[in-house]
PDB file of C-alpha atoms in Angstrom:
ATOM      1  CA  MET A 313     -48.418   0.183  10.465  1.00 48.00           C
ATOM      2  CA  LYS A 314     -50.200   2.877  12.068  1.00 53.00           C
ATOM      3  CA  LYS A 315     -49.125   6.278  10.841  1.00 59.00           C
ATOM      4  CA  PHE A 316     -47.754   8.792  13.026  1.00 57.00           C
ATOM      5  CA  ALA A 317     -45.803  12.077  13.257  1.00 65.00           C
ATOM      6  CA  LYS A 318     -43.231  12.735  16.093  1.00 75.00           C
ATOM      7  CA  ASN A 319     -41.067  15.507  17.169  1.00 81.00           C
ATOM      8  CA  TRP A 320     -37.752  14.910  18.234  1.00 83.00           C
ATOM      9  CA  ALA A 321     -34.244  15.814  18.313  1.00 86.00           C
ATOM     10  CA  CYS A 322     -31.162  13.611  16.898  1.00 88.00           C
ATOM     11  CA  PRO A 323     -28.989  12.869  20.008  1.00 86.00           C
ATOM     12  CA  HIS A 324     -26.356  12.502  17.493  1.00 87.00           C
ATOM     13  CA  CYS A 325     -25.897  15.880  15.598  1.00 87.00           C
ATOM     14  CA  GLY A 326     -28.868  17.953  18.038  1.00 83.00           C
ATOM     15  CA  GLN A 327     -31.187  18.745  15.124  1.00 86.00           C
ATOM     16  CA  PHE A 328     -34.487  18.938  15.687  1.00 88.00           C
ATOM     17  CA  GLN A 329     -37.119  17.654  13.183  1.00 87.00           C
ATOM     18  CA  THR A 330     -40.522  15.935  12.588  1.00 83.00           C
ATOM     19  CA  ALA A 331     -40.129  12.204  12.086  1.00 76.00           C
ATOM     20  CA  THR A 332     -42.886  10.204  10.513  1.00 80.00           C
ATOM     21  CA  SER A 333     -43.756   6.247  11.164  1.00 79.00           C
ATOM     22  CA  GLU A 334     -41.469   5.399   8.338  1.00 83.00           C
ATOM     23  CA  ASP A 335     -38.115   7.106  10.292  1.00 83.00           C
ATOM     24  CA  PHE A 336     -39.228   5.010  13.371  1.00 85.00           C
ATOM     25  CA  ALA A 337     -39.240   1.388  14.179  1.00 87.00           C
ATOM     26  CA  THR A 338     -40.419  -0.390  17.352  1.00 88.00           C
ATOM     27  CA  GLU A 339     -39.538  -4.449  17.976  1.00 92.00           C
ATOM     28  CA  SER A 340     -40.619  -6.985  20.797  1.00 93.00           C
ATOM     29  CA  MET A 341     -39.588 -10.142  21.758  1.00 92.00           C
ATOM     30  CA  ASP A 342     -40.285 -12.531  24.656  1.00 92.00           C
ATOM     31  CA  PHE A 343     -37.780 -15.657  25.847  1.00 90.00           C
ATOM     32  CA  TYR A 344     -40.116 -18.932  26.416  1.00 88.00           C
ATOM     33  CA  MET A 345     -38.555 -20.710  29.083  1.00 89.00           C
ATOM     34  CA  THR A 346     -38.537 -21.497  32.008  1.00 91.00           C
ATOM     35  CA  GLU A 347     -39.430 -18.357  34.820  1.00 90.00           C
ATOM     36  CA  SER A 348     -36.451 -17.740  36.329  1.00 92.00           C
ATOM     37  CA  ALA A 349     -36.195 -15.566  39.377  1.00 93.00           C
ATOM     38  CA  LEU A 350     -37.108 -12.337  37.852  1.00 90.00           C
ATOM     39  CA  GLY A 351     -40.175 -13.647  36.118  1.00 90.00           C
ATOM     40  CA  HIS A 352     -40.370 -14.137  31.938  1.00 92.00           C
ATOM     41  CA  ILE A 353     -38.256 -11.807  30.395  1.00 93.00           C
ATOM     42  CA  ARG A 354     -39.367  -9.345  27.755  1.00 95.00           C
ATOM     43  CA  VAL A 355     -37.215  -7.250  25.267  1.00 95.00           C
ATOM     44  CA  GLU A 356     -38.661  -3.902  23.612  1.00 95.00           C
ATOM     45  CA  GLY A 357     -36.633  -2.099  21.287  1.00 94.00           C
ATOM     46  CA  MET A 358     -37.050   1.108  19.221  1.00 90.00           C
ATOM     47  CA  ALA A 359     -34.853   2.555  16.637  1.00 91.00           C
ATOM     48  CA  ALA A 360     -35.065   5.828  14.507  1.00 90.00           C
ATOM     49  CA  CYS A 361     -33.278   7.440  12.022  1.00 91.00           C
ATOM     50  CA  CYS A 362     -31.961  10.987  11.108  1.00 91.00           C
ATOM     51  CA  ALA A 363     -33.391  12.928   8.674  1.00 87.00           C
ATOM     52  CA  ASN A 364     -31.105  15.208   8.353  1.00 89.00           C
ATOM     53  CA  PRO A 365     -28.694  14.307   5.157  1.00 90.00           C
ATOM     54  CA  GLY A 366     -25.684  15.670   7.095  1.00 90.00           C
ATOM     55  CA  CYS A 367     -26.022  13.052   9.586  1.00 91.00           C
ATOM     56  CA  LYS A 368     -28.437  10.086   8.871  1.00 91.00           C
ATOM     57  CA  MET A 369     -27.328   8.392  11.710  1.00 92.00           C
ATOM     58  CA  PRO A 370     -29.734   5.697  13.632  1.00 92.00           C
ATOM     59  CA  MET A 371     -30.580   5.917  17.585  1.00 92.00           C
ATOM     60  CA  VAL A 372     -30.976   2.722  19.138  1.00 94.00           C
ATOM     61  CA  HIS A 373     -32.937   2.054  22.738  1.00 91.00           C
ATOM     62  CA  ILE A 374     -33.771  -1.138  24.229  1.00 93.00           C
ATOM     63  CA  ALA A 375     -36.020  -2.104  27.336  1.00 94.00           C
ATOM     64  CA  ILE A 376     -35.456  -5.322  28.826  1.00 95.00           C
ATOM     65  CA  GLY A 377     -38.475  -6.166  31.709  1.00 94.00           C
ATOM     66  CA  LYS A 378     -40.742  -8.381  33.245  1.00 94.00           C
ATOM     67  CA  ALA A 379     -43.284 -10.076  30.734  1.00 93.00           C
ATOM     68  CA  LEU A 380     -46.929 -10.304  32.038  1.00 93.00           C
ATOM     69  CA  THR A 381     -49.633 -12.047  29.960  1.00 91.00           C
ATOM     70  CA  ASN A 382     -52.933 -10.859  29.085  1.00 91.00           C
ATOM     71  CA  PRO A 383     -55.446 -13.349  30.418  1.00 90.00           C
ATOM     72  CA  GLN A 384     -57.907 -12.044  27.919  1.00 91.00           C
ATOM     73  CA  ASN A 385     -56.192 -12.735  24.789  1.00 91.00           C
ATOM     74  CA  GLY A 386     -52.609 -14.781  26.015  1.00 86.00           C
ATOM     75  CA  ARG A 387     -50.654 -11.948  24.535  1.00 89.00           C
ATOM     76  CA  ARG A 388     -47.300 -10.852  26.565  1.00 90.00           C
ATOM     77  CA  TYR A 389     -46.483  -7.071  27.649  1.00 92.00           C
ATOM     78  CA  MET A 390     -43.988  -5.609  29.945  1.00 93.00           C
ATOM     79  CA  ALA A 391     -44.810  -4.872  33.383  1.00 92.00           C
ATOM     80  CA  LYS A 392     -44.934  -1.625  34.217  1.00 90.00           C
ATOM     81  CA  GLY A 393     -42.745   0.520  36.306  1.00 87.00           C
ATOM     82  CA  GLU A 394     -38.924   0.482  35.705  1.00 84.00           C
ATOM     83  CA  PRO A 395     -37.625  -2.006  33.649  1.00 90.00           C
ATOM     84  CA  TYR A 396     -34.269  -4.600  34.451  1.00 90.00           C
ATOM     85  CA  VAL A 397     -32.416  -2.505  31.687  1.00 88.00           C
ATOM     86  CA  ASN A 398     -33.557   0.822  30.092  1.00 87.00           C
ATOM     87  CA  GLN A 399     -30.802   2.092  28.204  1.00 83.00           C
ATOM     88  CA  ARG A 400     -29.944   3.900  25.050  1.00 85.00           C
ATOM     89  CA  MET A 401     -27.661   1.834  22.814  1.00 89.00           C
ATOM     90  CA  ILE A 402     -26.586   4.115  19.601  1.00 91.00           C
ATOM     91  CA  PRO A 403     -25.437   6.644  20.629  1.00 90.00           C
ATOM     92  CA  ASP A 404     -24.363   5.320  24.054  1.00 86.00           C
ATOM     93  CA  SER A 405     -25.210   8.227  26.044  1.00 85.00           C
ATOM     94  CA  SER A 406     -27.255  10.723  26.546  1.00 84.00           C
ATOM     95  CA  ALA A 407     -24.455  13.662  25.808  1.00 89.00           C
ATOM     96  CA  LYS A 408     -25.706  16.571  23.817  1.00 89.00           C
ATOM     97  CA  PRO A 409     -23.354  17.402  20.715  1.00 88.00           C
ATOM     98  CA  GLN A 410     -20.929  20.198  21.673  1.00 93.00           C
ATOM     99  CA  PRO A 411     -18.810  22.471  19.409  1.00 93.00           C
ATOM    100  CA  ASP A 412     -15.202  21.718  18.700  1.00 93.00           C
ATOM    101  CA  PHE A 413     -14.101  25.333  20.192  1.00 95.00           C
ATOM    102  CA  ILE A 414     -14.768  23.880  23.489  1.00 97.00           C
ATOM    103  CA  PRO A 415     -11.550  22.673  25.116  1.00 97.00           C
ATOM    104  CA  ALA A 416     -11.015  19.089  24.465  1.00 97.00           C
ATOM    105  CA  PRO A 417     -10.300  17.813  27.959  1.00 96.00           C
ATOM    106  CA  LEU A 418     -13.613  19.392  29.261  1.00 97.00           C
ATOM    107  CA  LEU A 419     -15.657  17.546  26.259  1.00 97.00           C
ATOM    108  CA  GLU A 420     -13.874  14.747  27.076  1.00 96.00           C
ATOM    109  CA  ASP A 421     -14.908  14.902  30.669  1.00 95.00           C
ATOM    110  CA  TYR A 422     -18.281  15.961  29.592  1.00 96.00           C
ATOM    111  CA  TYR A 423     -18.881  12.925  27.201  1.00 95.00           C
ATOM    112  CA  GLU A 424     -17.422   9.919  29.623  1.00 95.00           C
ATOM    113  CA  ALA A 425     -19.688  11.885  32.791  1.00 93.00           C
ATOM    114  CA  CYS A 426     -22.737  11.581  30.400  1.00 93.00           C
ATOM    115  CA  LYS A 427     -21.840   7.664  29.238  1.00 91.00           C
ATOM    116  CA  ILE A 428     -21.469   5.990  32.796  1.00 91.00           C
ATOM    117  CA  ARG A 429     -23.940   8.275  34.472  1.00 89.00           C
ATOM    118  CA  ASP A 430     -26.292   5.058  35.027  1.00 84.00           C
ATOM    119  CA  LEU A 431     -23.234   2.980  35.214  1.00 86.00           C
ATOM    120  CA  SER A 432     -21.507   4.444  38.011  1.00 89.00           C
ATOM    121  CA  PRO A 433     -23.218   7.825  38.835  1.00 89.00           C
ATOM    122  CA  LYS A 434     -20.226   8.375  41.703  1.00 86.00           C
ATOM    123  CA  ALA A 435     -17.641   8.409  38.822  1.00 88.00           C
ATOM    124  CA  SER A 436     -19.826  10.317  36.542  1.00 90.00           C
ATOM    125  CA  ALA A 437     -20.311  13.017  39.279  1.00 87.00           C
ATOM    126  CA  THR A 438     -16.527  13.072  39.823  1.00 86.00           C
ATOM    127  CA  LEU A 439     -15.811  13.788  36.199  1.00 90.00           C
ATOM    128  CA  ALA A 440     -18.577  16.646  35.747  1.00 90.00           C
ATOM    129  CA  ARG A 441     -17.115  18.230  39.000  1.00 87.00           C
ATOM    130  CA  ARG A 442     -13.785  18.121  36.864  1.00 89.00           C
ATOM    131  CA  CYS A 443     -15.383  19.881  33.921  1.00 93.00           C
ATOM    132  CA  LEU A 444     -16.996  22.314  36.049  1.00 91.00           C
ATOM    133  CA  GLN A 445     -13.645  23.486  37.699  1.00 90.00           C
ATOM    134  CA  GLY A 446     -12.086  23.215  34.320  1.00 94.00           C
ATOM    135  CA  MET A 447     -14.269  25.486  32.735  1.00 95.00           C
ATOM    136  CA  ILE A 448     -13.947  28.115  35.723  1.00 94.00           C
ATOM    137  CA  ARG A 449     -10.099  28.062  35.638  1.00 95.00           C
ATOM    138  CA  ASP A 450      -9.849  28.270  31.517  1.00 96.00           C
ATOM    139  CA  PHE A 451     -12.874  30.567  30.999  1.00 96.00           C
ATOM    140  CA  CYS A 452     -12.614  32.683  34.461  1.00 95.00           C
ATOM    141  CA  GLY A 453      -8.979  32.456  34.967  1.00 95.00           C
ATOM    142  CA  ILE A 454      -9.811  31.317  38.503  1.00 94.00           C
ATOM    143  CA  LYS A 455      -7.452  29.000  40.339  1.00 91.00           C
ATOM    144  CA  GLY A 456      -7.726  27.845  43.684  1.00 86.00           C
ATOM    145  CA  THR A 457      -6.970  24.993  45.985  1.00 83.00           C
ATOM    146  CA  SER A 458     -10.824  24.039  45.832  1.00 81.00           C
ATOM    147  CA  LEU A 459     -13.535  24.020  43.709  1.00 82.00           C
ATOM    148  CA  PHE A 460     -15.544  25.608  46.477  1.00 83.00           C
ATOM    149  CA  LYS A 461     -12.680  28.153  46.793  1.00 87.00           C
ATOM    150  CA  GLU A 462     -12.604  28.981  43.186  1.00 90.00           C
ATOM    151  CA  ILE A 463     -16.526  29.709  42.928  1.00 89.00           C
ATOM    152  CA  VAL A 464     -16.390  31.873  46.010  1.00 90.00           C
ATOM    153  CA  GLU A 465     -13.579  34.054  43.871  1.00 94.00           C
ATOM    154  CA  LEU A 466     -16.132  33.490  41.017  1.00 94.00           C
ATOM    155  CA  ARG A 467     -18.978  34.922  42.688  1.00 93.00           C
ATOM    156  CA  LYS A 468     -16.848  37.899  44.164  1.00 95.00           C
ATOM    157  CA  LYS A 469     -15.452  38.629  40.500  1.00 95.00           C
ATOM    158  CA  VAL A 470     -19.276  38.552  39.244  1.00 94.00           C
ATOM    159  CA  GLU A 471     -20.112  41.301  42.116  1.00 93.00           C
ATOM    160  CA  THR A 472     -17.124  43.479  41.434  1.00 94.00           C
ATOM    161  CA  GLY A 473     -17.529  43.617  37.718  1.00 93.00           C
ATOM    162  CA  THR A 474     -14.369  41.629  36.959  1.00 94.00           C
ATOM    163  CA  ALA A 475     -15.779  38.342  35.724  1.00 93.00           C
ATOM    164  CA  PRO A 476     -15.216  37.533  31.801  1.00 92.00           C
ATOM    165  CA  SER A 477     -17.921  39.040  29.847  1.00 88.00           C
ATOM    166  CA  GLY A 478     -20.646  36.690  29.375  1.00 88.00           C
ATOM    167  CA  VAL A 479     -20.009  35.376  33.012  1.00 93.00           C
ATOM    168  CA  LEU A 480     -23.314  36.425  34.815  1.00 90.00           C
ATOM    169  CA  ILE A 481     -24.565  36.069  38.297  1.00 91.00           C
ATOM    170  CA  ASP A 482     -27.182  33.661  37.412  1.00 90.00           C
ATOM    171  CA  SER A 483     -24.508  31.476  36.357  1.00 88.00           C
ATOM    172  CA  VAL A 484     -23.043  31.469  39.660  1.00 90.00           C
ATOM    173  CA  ASP A 485     -26.399  31.263  41.392  1.00 88.00           C
ATOM    174  CA  ALA A 486     -26.667  28.091  39.424  1.00 87.00           C
ATOM    175  CA  ILE A 487     -23.470  26.645  40.735  1.00 85.00           C
ATOM    176  CA  ASP A 488     -24.692  27.484  43.987  1.00 81.00           C
ATOM    177  CA  HIS A 489     -27.902  25.752  43.573  1.00 81.00           C
ATOM    178  CA  VAL A 490     -26.342  22.235  42.368  1.00 79.00           C
ATOM    179  CA  ARG A 491     -23.493  22.806  45.289  1.00 72.00           C
ATOM    180  CA  SER A 492     -26.381  22.786  47.936  1.00 67.00           C
ATOM    181  CA  VAL A 493     -27.702  19.085  46.664  1.00 70.00           C
ATOM    182  CA  GLY A 494     -26.761  16.522  49.234  1.00 56.00           C
ATOM    183  CA  ASN A 495     -23.603  14.748  48.749  1.00 58.00           C
ATOM    184  CA  ILE A 496     -22.752  16.859  45.994  1.00 65.00           C
ATOM    185  CA  GLY A 497     -22.370  19.894  48.142  1.00 58.00           C
ATOM    186  CA  ALA A 498     -20.797  18.033  51.144  1.00 55.00           C
ATOM    187  CA  HIS A 499     -17.769  17.465  48.672  1.00 60.00           C
ATOM    188  CA  MET A 500     -16.952  20.479  47.138  1.00 61.00           C
ATOM    189  CA  GLU A 501     -14.457  21.750  49.324  1.00 60.00           C
ATOM    190  CA  LYS A 502     -12.543  18.303  48.991  1.00 61.00           C
ATOM    191  CA  ASP A 503     -10.280  17.126  45.938  1.00 60.00           C
ATOM    192  CA  ILE A 504     -11.899  17.662  43.094  1.00 62.00           C
ATOM    193  CA  ASN A 505     -10.932  13.684  42.553  1.00 65.00           C
ATOM    194  CA  HIS A 506     -12.678  12.716  45.388  1.00 67.00           C
ATOM    195  CA  ILE A 507     -15.384   9.804  44.609  1.00 71.00           C
ATOM    196  CA  VAL A 508     -18.851  11.568  45.471  1.00 68.00           C
ATOM    197  CA  PRO A 509     -21.755   9.029  46.570  1.00 75.00           C
ATOM    198  CA  VAL A 510     -24.572  10.366  44.899  1.00 82.00           C
ATOM    199  CA  ASP A 511     -27.233   9.054  42.448  1.00 83.00           C
ATOM    200  CA  PRO A 512     -28.186   8.959  38.864  1.00 84.00           C
ATOM    201  CA  ASN A 513     -30.071  11.862  39.341  1.00 85.00           C
ATOM    202  CA  GLU A 514     -27.793  13.855  41.463  1.00 86.00           C
ATOM    203  CA  ALA A 515     -25.221  12.942  38.876  1.00 88.00           C
ATOM    204  CA  GLN A 516     -27.468  14.483  36.132  1.00 91.00           C
ATOM    205  CA  LEU A 517     -27.511  17.755  37.880  1.00 89.00           C
ATOM    206  CA  LEU A 518     -23.927  18.286  37.453  1.00 90.00           C
ATOM    207  CA  ILE A 519     -23.835  16.851  34.155  1.00 94.00           C
ATOM    208  CA  GLU A 520     -26.720  19.678  33.255  1.00 93.00           C
ATOM    209  CA  LEU A 521     -25.007  22.414  34.973  1.00 93.00           C
ATOM    210  CA  VAL A 522     -21.957  21.599  32.533  1.00 95.00           C
ATOM    211  CA  GLU A 523     -24.218  21.667  29.762  1.00 95.00           C
ATOM    212  CA  SER A 524     -25.750  25.171  30.593  1.00 93.00           C
ATOM    213  CA  LEU A 525     -22.119  26.627  31.230  1.00 95.00           C
ATOM    214  CA  PHE A 526     -21.003  25.485  27.776  1.00 96.00           C
ATOM    215  CA  GLU A 527     -23.902  27.490  25.981  1.00 94.00           C
ATOM    216  CA  GLU A 528     -23.701  30.359  28.483  1.00 93.00           C
ATOM    217  CA  TRP A 529     -19.925  30.983  28.268  1.00 95.00           C
ATOM    218  CA  TYR A 530     -18.180  28.787  25.727  1.00 96.00           C
ATOM    219  CA  VAL A 531     -21.031  28.964  22.931  1.00 95.00           C
ATOM    220  CA  SER A 532     -22.463  32.666  23.591  1.00 93.00           C
ATOM    221  CA  ARG A 533     -18.730  33.916  23.276  1.00 93.00           C
ATOM    222  CA  ASN A 534     -18.009  32.293  19.994  1.00 94.00           C
ATOM    223  CA  ARG A 535     -21.354  33.575  18.680  1.00 93.00           C
ATOM    224  CA  ARG A 536     -20.233  37.015  20.168  1.00 91.00           C
ATOM    225  CA  ASP A 537     -16.888  37.081  18.177  1.00 91.00           C
ATOM    226  CA  GLU A 538     -18.299  35.786  15.080  1.00 92.00           C
ATOM    227  CA  ARG A 539     -20.654  38.731  14.970  1.00 92.00           C
ATOM    228  CA  LEU A 540     -17.822  41.047  16.037  1.00 90.00           C
ATOM    229  CA  ARG A 541     -15.870  39.383  13.256  1.00 90.00           C
ATOM    230  CA  LYS A 542     -18.457  39.925  10.675  1.00 91.00           C
ATOM    231  CA  ILE A 543     -19.020  43.416  11.368  1.00 92.00           C
ATOM    232  CA  LYS A 544     -15.160  44.015  10.986  1.00 89.00           C
ATOM    233  CA  ASP A 545     -14.949  42.188   7.707  1.00 85.00           C
ATOM    234  CA  VAL A 546     -18.057  44.231   6.649  1.00 88.00           C
ATOM    235  CA  ALA A 547     -16.456  47.614   7.736  1.00 87.00           C
ATOM    236  CA  GLU A 548     -13.177  46.402   6.051  1.00 85.00           C
ATOM    237  CA  SER A 549     -14.820  45.753   2.764  1.00 85.00           C
ATOM    238  CA  LYS A 550     -16.614  48.802   2.650  1.00 85.00           C
ATOM    239  CA  LYS A 551     -13.493  50.702   3.347  1.00 84.00           C
ATOM    240  CA  LEU A 552     -11.369  48.977   0.507  1.00 84.00           C
ATOM    241  CA  LEU A 553     -14.470  49.765  -1.871  1.00 82.00           C
ATOM    242  CA  LEU A 554     -14.333  53.377  -1.402  1.00 82.00           C
ATOM    243  CA  GLU A 555     -10.647  53.670  -1.739  1.00 81.00           C
ATOM    244  CA  GLU A 556     -10.713  51.691  -5.123  1.00 81.00           C
ATOM    245  CA  LYS A 557     -13.701  54.213  -6.116  1.00 80.00           C
ATOM    246  CA  ARG A 558     -11.419  57.135  -5.258  1.00 81.00           C
ATOM    247  CA  SER A 559      -8.227  55.673  -7.195  1.00 81.00           C
ATOM    248  CA  GLN A 560     -10.423  55.283 -10.375  1.00 78.00           C
ATOM    249  CA  VAL A 561     -11.425  59.111 -10.275  1.00 72.00           C
ATOM    250  CA  SER A 562      -9.391  61.020 -12.733  1.00 57.00           C
ATOM    251  CA  PRO A 563      -7.638  63.851 -11.442  1.00 59.00           C
ATOM    252  CA  THR A 564      -9.480  66.934 -12.723  1.00 56.00           C
ATOM    253  CA  ASN A 565      -7.566  70.206 -14.235  1.00 52.00           C
ATOM    254  CA  GLU A 566      -4.014  67.915 -14.301  1.00 51.00           C
ATOM    255  CA  GLU A 567      -3.813  69.307 -18.027  1.00 51.00           C
ATOM    256  CA  GLU A 568      -4.700  73.037 -17.396  1.00 47.00           C
TER     257      GLU A 568
END
């Protein structure tokens, strides 16, 4: 086996790592049968194991496509272009690991939107829109009659300085950029559960927006709270230490 090193992020734990040829494995298989309407079929698989001792989960990807034969050596290979099937099997979606301090209903919509992005882009986009609306309502405390109106209200709050800490104009601009994309924008003013006719790439735009806001809002707030908590803990421990030292000092001139 040819040795190599590859940088990648485990889709289970999110940890970046350098994997070697010992951590990766590839296999291929041809179906030798009567040629189908799709041509001869070839399956290619790739698997990797996370090097993180706390994870060690596998990643498995499968591609199924048309098999062609090299006339010079008779070996089969997969035709270039989009395979008939090109899917990661383990884990079964492209969702990024998210911290559990993000509200469970938001995580549920996000993970499901990622899982069905290719299978049903319309349903995926609908779930991502609902997740986006849920974030605006939960994190920003804005509740309107439509997602579009809630986005307008959020921009007003940011511009007037009344938005929650960490909600910047860049976030609103990013939401507006996605809102301007084809069918996504056309359906922002409708009921959030209205099915949006989009393709996988448009659904992915919504998913990436959700991921960005998870990071910019919830993760950043948690980091800020953690820093403030540590500062408070240090200050309180120093105060207690000082009080203990003062209590250990013997009063002077008491006997006199």
